[in-house]
Phi, psi and omega in degrees: 000118175279150182261151174235163182283151176297330177295324177296316179294318177300320178297320178295319180293320180297333182278353182286132177268086187296328187260004181260108184279345183301313177297327179299317178291321182293330184247028185303318183293312181292325179296323178296316179293323178293321177295319178297321178292323174301315182295324176297310182294320179299325178295318178296316180290325179299322178294318179295320186275347189070034185247031184304323183288343180263352180300143009256006185238096183211170182262106183300318184297328179303331181264320185277332179217070189299336181271356186286140171227136176297168175305146186307320182292324177292315180299319181293316179297320181297312182293324177297323181287310188292341176299338182269358182266140197287328189239153177301323181295315178297318179299319181296317181292317180295318174301314182300317181296317181289316180296323176298315178298319180295314181293321177296316182295336178261004178068033186261355182230042180229055175296154184303330184277355181289121180291159178280103180243156178292155182308130185285343188242348185299317180299319183285331173295317176299320179298316176304316183293341182257022174144020174089207194261220186204169170228155187250122174222220175296328173241173171269116185266115178262017179063071182126337178224136177251129182248122175288150181290318193066203177242165177301317182296317181294324177289322178296330180275350184295150176290144179291150177259110178069147175264166175298110186209149180290348184270006187307310184292328176298319180294314180298318179296322180295323178295322185276341189301116176054031186258055175278140178078185183290127179244135178246135183248148180222149173253137176273120186237154175195184179304126180085355180228079181286178184299331180271359175211066191282169174291329182184176177231156182229161171219152175238124183227152179285148174225145180072193185261351182264209182263013181291142178233161178235132178261134182221152174244145173275117191256176177292349172281001178062044174205164176279129180228147182305145180223149174260012187305309186296321179295315180294322179296318180296330180273358179081019183264006185224123181279346180281131180262183181210154175225151179285141179230170180274165175299324177301314180293324176297319179299319180297321178294316180300317179298313181298319179294316181297315179293319182296327180272355181059044195250015177296127185257003182202154178291149180215157174287134178275161177262000000 
């Protein structure tokens, strides 16, 4: 885990539009996957910290370095900022992210016995940047998407979402692009290309107000483009078959394709 300065994390938080719901709806799919990744990582850290009862929204530094306090100027800026954030859970997470960065930059949370775990706050910071926060009820409400809690154990066992890669934002943007309403994903399979390593992926999404749908393939241009695959397959003109896959699996394919083509066009925060 590379460390960043607490001022950098504070700057990212200040740029979040907490009260603007439009980005939250536009980025609903990627925000849901990022929240699930936060919950997975939080479960791993909760076990290390002995913070199972506080999962999934807690301050890691409070457990690993309970006596630590950031530099006075950082602490003052942090408290001035979080007073403007609406819920105790959001305030706790924002404090935790900044305090974690401060403690990491000073080498205060790296005892030899600490296992190498992924950064506990990067997924939720990315989620904030893509449409603000959340509220806690029976589910986690991302303002357009509801996420069930599951259990700490089930989240700890979940597969990770994306590897640390410069292509992270490209993948998230591809998931969200024109993805209003229910979207179904498919993998193109054939000999040598099973469902977990397909030839390509497709999606079917609704368009307009009626029952019309649009079929698209994720292409080497790193975008979704219209495809005639399903029509040709139904007519028997295509030997390549397909199976339905999850959004998570679609994201993994997009990431692999983006990395393989070396096509990240802009710097991004890694996970």
